[in-house]
Structures are given as C-alpha cells and as structure tokens.
Tab-separated table of C-alpha atoms in Angstrom:
chain	number	residue	atom	x	y	z
A	28	MET	CA	77.895	78.758	113.471
A	29	ASN	CA	81.168	79.133	115.523
A	30	ARG	CA	79.644	77.142	118.465
A	31	SER	CA	78.208	74.775	116.411
A	32	ILE	CA	81.513	73.920	114.724
A	33	PHE	CA	83.272	74.080	118.089
A	34	SER	CA	80.585	71.592	119.635
A	35	PHE	CA	81.318	69.320	116.320
A	36	ASN	CA	85.077	69.586	117.065
A	37	GLU	CA	84.554	68.829	120.813
A	38	SER	CA	82.655	65.870	120.233
A	39	LEU	CA	84.995	64.535	117.507
A	40	ASP	CA	87.682	64.860	120.044
A	41	ASP	CA	86.314	63.324	123.118
A	42	ASN	CA	85.124	60.124	120.862
A	43	VAL	CA	88.124	59.885	118.653
A	44	MET	CA	91.193	61.982	118.985
A	45	LYS	CA	91.695	61.943	122.945
A	46	PRO	CA	91.320	58.176	123.462
A	47	VAL	CA	93.763	57.788	120.418
A	48	ALA	CA	96.000	60.514	122.072
A	49	GLU	CA	95.840	58.706	125.683
A	50	GLY	CA	96.362	55.151	124.156
A	51	TYR	CA	99.438	56.749	122.160
A	52	ARG	CA	100.957	58.268	125.584
A	53	PHE	CA	100.539	54.899	127.294
A	54	VAL	CA	102.283	52.610	124.925
A	55	THR	CA	104.711	55.137	123.817
A	56	PRO	CA	107.942	55.525	126.155
A	57	ASP	CA	108.714	59.146	126.925
A	58	PRO	CA	112.056	59.194	125.361
A	59	VAL	CA	110.480	57.909	122.188
A	60	GLU	CA	107.413	60.454	122.351
A	61	ILE	CA	110.216	62.984	122.640
A	62	MET	CA	111.963	61.967	119.839
A	63	ILE	CA	108.851	61.833	117.558
A	64	SER	CA	107.851	65.381	118.748
A	65	ASN	CA	111.556	66.474	117.854
A	66	PHE	CA	111.301	65.002	114.399
A	67	TYR	CA	108.174	66.861	113.550
A	68	SER	CA	109.587	70.033	115.169
A	69	ASN	CA	112.606	69.785	112.778
A	70	LEU	CA	110.504	69.535	109.752
A	71	ASP	CA	108.484	72.621	110.831
A	72	ASP	CA	111.723	74.654	110.877
A	73	VAL	CA	111.528	74.639	106.967
A	74	LYS	CA	108.220	76.538	107.294
A	75	VAL	CA	109.664	78.793	110.021
A	76	ILE	CA	112.694	79.821	107.669
A	77	PHE	CA	110.568	80.466	104.727
A	78	ASN	CA	108.650	82.703	106.721
A	79	ASP	CA	111.578	84.470	108.300
A	80	LEU	CA	112.649	85.095	104.766
A	81	LEU	CA	109.337	86.881	103.923
A	82	GLN	CA	109.560	88.639	106.751
A	83	LEU	CA	112.853	89.967	105.975
A	84	LYS	CA	114.239	88.575	109.337
A	85	PHE	CA	117.589	87.583	107.949
A	86	ARG	CA	119.422	87.086	111.392
A	87	ASN	CA	116.501	84.569	112.539
A	88	ALA	CA	116.687	82.913	109.268
A	89	GLY	CA	120.348	82.129	109.428
A	90	ALA	CA	119.695	81.005	113.076
A	91	ASP	CA	117.010	78.884	112.052
A	92	SER	CA	118.806	77.261	109.159
A	93	THR	CA	121.553	76.480	111.605
A	94	ARG	CA	119.290	74.771	113.891
A	95	PHE	CA	117.821	72.662	111.165
A	96	LEU	CA	121.122	71.703	109.744
A	97	ILE	CA	122.414	70.703	113.307
A	98	ASN	CA	119.366	68.829	114.147
A	99	THR	CA	119.165	66.986	110.723
A	100	ILE	CA	122.751	65.992	110.832
A	101	LEU	CA	123.682	65.599	114.257
A	102	GLY	CA	120.183	64.824	115.604
A	103	MET	CA	119.514	62.045	113.088
A	104	GLY	CA	117.056	63.496	111.350
A	105	GLY	CA	115.852	65.754	113.881
A	106	LEU	CA	114.986	62.998	116.396
A	107	VAL	CA	117.538	64.754	118.952
A	108	ASP	CA	117.198	68.451	119.561
A	109	PHE	CA	121.023	69.497	119.718
A	110	GLY	CA	120.109	72.851	118.118
A	111	THR	CA	118.908	74.303	121.630
A	112	ASP	CA	121.665	72.938	123.380
A	113	TYR	CA	123.893	74.714	120.878
A	114	GLY	CA	121.983	78.100	121.477
A	115	PHE	CA	119.579	77.941	118.592
A	116	PRO	CA	116.189	77.594	120.237
A	117	LYS	CA	112.725	76.785	118.395
A	118	ARG	CA	111.172	79.607	117.014
A	119	LEU	CA	107.471	79.613	115.676
A	120	GLU	CA	106.635	81.443	112.557
A	121	ASP	CA	103.808	80.674	109.745
A	122	PHE	CA	102.416	82.394	106.643
A	123	GLY	CA	99.545	83.867	108.967
A	124	GLN	CA	102.225	85.726	111.074
A	125	THR	CA	103.875	87.096	107.843
A	126	LEU	CA	100.571	88.434	106.863
A	127	GLY	CA	100.267	90.339	110.340
A	128	HIS	CA	103.740	91.270	110.183
A	129	TRP	CA	102.936	93.288	107.100
A	130	GLY	CA	99.841	94.705	108.494
A	131	VAL	CA	97.053	92.411	107.188
A	132	PRO	CA	94.388	92.615	109.716
A	133	THR	CA	93.094	89.453	111.722
A	134	GLY	CA	89.520	89.813	110.394
A	135	PRO	CA	86.784	87.990	112.396
A	136	TYR	CA	87.404	84.859	114.586
A	137	ILE	CA	86.415	81.644	113.044
A	138	VAL	CA	86.184	77.975	114.060
A	139	LEU	CA	87.120	75.540	111.470
A	140	PRO	CA	85.758	71.960	111.264
A	141	PHE	CA	88.746	69.451	112.277
A	142	ILE	CA	91.266	72.195	112.856
A	143	GLY	CA	89.776	74.704	115.587
A	144	GLY	CA	89.792	78.172	116.389
A	145	SER	CA	91.432	80.441	113.558
A	146	ASN	CA	90.403	83.751	111.742
A	147	MET	CA	89.922	85.115	108.301
A	148	ARG	CA	93.787	86.031	107.861
A	149	ASP	CA	95.317	82.760	109.494
A	150	GLY	CA	92.777	80.309	107.968
A	151	PRO	CA	93.469	80.689	104.319
A	152	ALA	CA	97.117	81.065	105.312
A	153	THR	CA	97.206	77.417	106.268
A	154	LEU	CA	97.303	76.575	102.664
A	155	VAL	CA	100.637	78.237	102.293
A	156	ASP	CA	101.950	76.604	105.334
A	157	LEU	CA	100.874	73.182	104.090
A	158	LEU	CA	102.708	73.840	100.792
A	159	THR	CA	105.840	74.818	102.758
A	160	SER	CA	106.029	71.731	104.871
A	161	PRO	CA	108.103	68.708	103.790
A	162	MET	CA	105.296	66.314	105.085
A	163	PHE	CA	103.114	67.616	102.317
A	164	TYR	CA	105.489	66.202	99.623
A	165	SER	CA	105.954	62.997	101.631
A	166	GLY	CA	102.998	61.951	100.033
A	167	PHE	CA	104.562	61.766	96.679
A	168	ILE	CA	106.756	59.188	97.899
A	169	THR	CA	103.608	57.013	98.395
A	170	PHE	CA	100.157	57.793	99.589
A	171	GLY	CA	100.465	55.440	102.627
A	172	VAL	CA	103.833	57.199	103.829
A	173	GLY	CA	102.390	60.641	103.539
A	174	ALA	CA	99.018	59.491	105.426
A	175	ALA	CA	100.862	57.701	108.191
A	176	MET	CA	102.966	60.870	108.786
A	177	GLY	CA	100.109	63.285	108.835
A	178	ALA	CA	98.236	60.841	111.283
A	179	VAL	CA	101.166	60.496	113.726
A	180	ALA	CA	101.784	64.391	113.519
A	181	ALA	CA	98.181	64.795	114.470
A	182	VAL	CA	98.140	62.295	117.260
A	183	ASP	CA	101.417	63.709	118.887
A	184	THR	CA	100.206	67.074	118.822
A	185	ARG	CA	97.189	66.006	120.280
A	186	ALA	CA	98.922	64.127	123.101
A	187	GLY	CA	100.835	67.199	123.957
A	188	LEU	CA	97.605	68.843	124.916
A	189	LEU	CA	96.535	66.355	127.485
A	190	ASP	CA	98.500	67.869	130.139
A	191	THR	CA	96.609	71.432	129.734
A	192	GLU	CA	93.384	70.162	129.297
A	193	GLU	CA	92.599	69.841	133.186
A	194	ILE	CA	93.899	73.228	133.742
A	195	ILE	CA	91.572	74.730	131.009
A	196	GLY	CA	88.623	72.591	132.452
A	197	GLU	CA	89.022	74.358	136.113
A	198	ALA	CA	89.606	77.805	134.773
A	199	ALA	CA	86.980	78.136	131.940
A	200	LEU	CA	83.573	79.055	133.023
A	201	ASP	CA	82.813	79.131	129.079
A	202	LYS	CA	85.365	76.624	127.221
A	203	TYR	CA	84.406	78.363	123.769
A	204	GLU	CA	85.085	81.844	125.015
A	205	PHE	CA	88.355	80.708	126.950
A	206	LEU	CA	90.000	79.236	123.929
A	207	ARG	CA	88.912	82.029	121.926
A	208	ASP	CA	90.474	84.793	123.859
A	209	ALA	CA	93.465	82.716	124.679
A	210	TYR	CA	93.902	82.300	120.704
A	211	LEU	CA	93.553	85.731	119.984
A	212	GLN	CA	96.010	86.919	122.536
A	213	ARG	CA	98.558	84.141	121.534
A	214	ARG	CA	98.309	85.171	117.833
A	215	ARG	CA	98.763	88.579	118.458
A	216	SER	CA	101.803	87.968	120.671
A	217	LEU	CA	103.363	85.547	117.933
A	218	VAL	CA	103.085	88.334	115.388
A	219	TYR	CA	104.910	90.767	117.473
A	220	ASP	CA	107.502	88.123	118.500
A	221	GLY	CA	106.613	88.018	121.985
A	222	ASN	CA	106.662	91.794	122.507
A	223	PRO	CA	103.032	93.112	121.654
A	224	PRO	CA	102.360	96.724	122.817
A	225	ARG	CA	102.404	97.253	126.530
A	226	SER	CA	98.594	97.933	126.381
A	227	MET	CA	96.795	96.539	123.538
A	228	ASP	CA	92.854	97.110	123.066
A	229	TYR	CA	91.243	94.840	120.612
A	230	GLU	CA	87.733	93.684	119.803
A	231	LEU	CA	86.622	90.215	120.454
A	232	GLU	CA	83.276	89.035	118.694
A	233	GLY	CA	80.368	89.783	120.844
A	234	PRO	CA	76.897	88.018	120.499
A	235	ASP	CA	76.521	87.443	116.896
A	236	GLU	CA	74.879	84.923	114.446
A	237	THR	CA	77.294	82.127	116.229
A	238	ASP	CA	75.897	83.088	119.586
A	239	GLN	CA	72.354	83.588	119.011
A	240	ASP	CA	71.190	80.813	121.180
A	241	LEU	CA	72.886	82.541	124.103
A	242	VAL	CA	71.123	85.949	123.648
A	243	SER	CA	67.381	87.132	123.343
A	244	SER	CA	66.123	88.417	119.829
A	245	THR	CA	65.460	91.577	121.290
A	246	SER	CA	69.259	91.867	122.279
A	247	THR	CA	71.461	94.567	120.617
A	248	GLU	CA	74.597	93.248	119.388
A	249	LYS	CA	77.609	94.801	121.232
A	250	LYS	CA	81.302	94.260	120.717
A	251	ARG	CA	83.428	93.719	123.832
A	252	SER	CA	86.683	95.760	124.219
A	253	ILE	CA	89.336	93.885	126.164
A	254	THR	CA	92.467	95.682	127.486
A	255	ILE	CA	95.367	93.411	128.049
A	256	GLU	CA	98.439	94.523	129.992
A	257	TYR	CA	101.466	92.640	129.176
A	258	ILE	CA	104.894	92.643	131.039
A	259	ASP	CA	107.760	92.926	128.987
A	260	PRO	CA	109.616	89.479	129.089
A	261	ASP	CA	113.128	88.964	129.799
A	262	PRO	CA	115.100	90.416	126.829
A	263	GLU	CA	116.924	87.037	126.183
A	264	ASP	CA	113.451	85.372	126.093
A	265	SER	CA	112.075	87.938	123.860
A	266	GLU	CA	114.963	87.411	121.313
A	267	ASN	CA	114.491	83.465	121.487
A	268	LEU	CA	110.813	83.442	121.641
A	269	GLY	CA	109.009	81.455	118.957
A	270	THR	CA	107.727	78.356	120.530
A	271	SER	CA	100.528	76.650	118.858
A	272	THR	CA	94.583	77.484	118.465
A	273	ASP	CA	91.844	78.626	120.008
C-alpha cells in the first residue's frame, strides 16, 4: 500500500506540482520568493512556540516569541527575517515532535496521499498542527483568502525542493527507500533537538504488505536493523537547530 500511494504522489508531483513550482520559480524574482518563504516561516513560528510550551522548553519559547515579534513588527509581517540577524534563528517544532519528546513511539511508517511520508504518530499530529497555524484561520476571513494562502504555501514549499531533486535522483537506487530512511532519521533527529544518541538502532519496515511486489510469496518477512552513527554537532548549532518528509 505504501508503494502504491508513493507512486500516486510521484505521478501527481510530476504532472502538477513540479511544473507549477518550476513556473513559479521562473516568474518570481529571487528577492520576492525569499520574502514569500519568510512570510510563511513567520506564521509557522506560532506553531513552534505552542509546541515549545508543550515540551516545557520555556527558554526556546521565549526566544521564538521574540523572533516572531521582531519579524512581524520590523519585518513587515514576516517578509524580512530580521530575527536571525538579531540572534534568534529559526527552529522547527511540531506536535509530532512533542509527542516524541514525551515518549510516544513513532509506530509504523506510512505514506499519506498528497502529503508523503509520515508515521502513525506524526500523521494524526498534523491535525493539531493545522489547528495551531494562523493559515487555518485565514479561511474564516473568506474561503478565497484561505485557499489562496494554502495554495501559495504548497507551491512555495515545492519550489524550495527543486534544488535537491537531482541529488536524490543520483543518490537513490530506490527512491522510496531513500526518502523513507531519510524521513525516519530526520524525524528522530528533530525529536532530540539535533542531538540523538551517538549510536541509535531502530527498525525500518522490511518487506510487508506494502512491498509484496518485490518479494516472492515464500519469502519470510524480516525487519532490517540500521545503526546510524552521529557526530556531535557544533554546540552552538545544536542550541540553534530547528530548521522539513520522507
């Protein structure tokens, strides 16, 4: 099932999202594209602050609140990222990370239609993230405003991934497995604020009902264990980390 949904998402991306993102990048001057990305990043900081508080990271909550105020007031609604220049870099927090912070296991890896890679913990958590995003409430102004903001956000996000596409294509023998493994590693790193255990073992799903087309009916299901060695990041980078899908 995962591979089938992955193929559907890839087809949708190739025929719709990627061409639109390429057109968007072609017609949008770089400074304008940066300001649009900054605007949505600033809105995302509301969600970040909410999850800082849920994780009892009060110092981060204060810093992220300061960043939000600086960019909203001085940065003309977030169009300019003055917060980073003033020593308040972007962090990433979401409700899936909050659940992981308090020990909720990831559960099986899943691929969601239109969204992409996720897991049984983070998938439902996106509903909470939606409710804590100011963009969700823009729809109460008019449906058109909410729809337009959501569409531009999706296209802007996709345009930001264009530069990594060629690298993935060259590096991945199996794109599904490559993106799955990258997603699982990244989510674990985010839960640990960029400092996961030096050696961490975790299971990635092996051949299951989502991969039966790749194995014979007589094959015994096995799970693969992957050991990933992490090099401690620079302490300053660890403090500021926070800057994400299969």
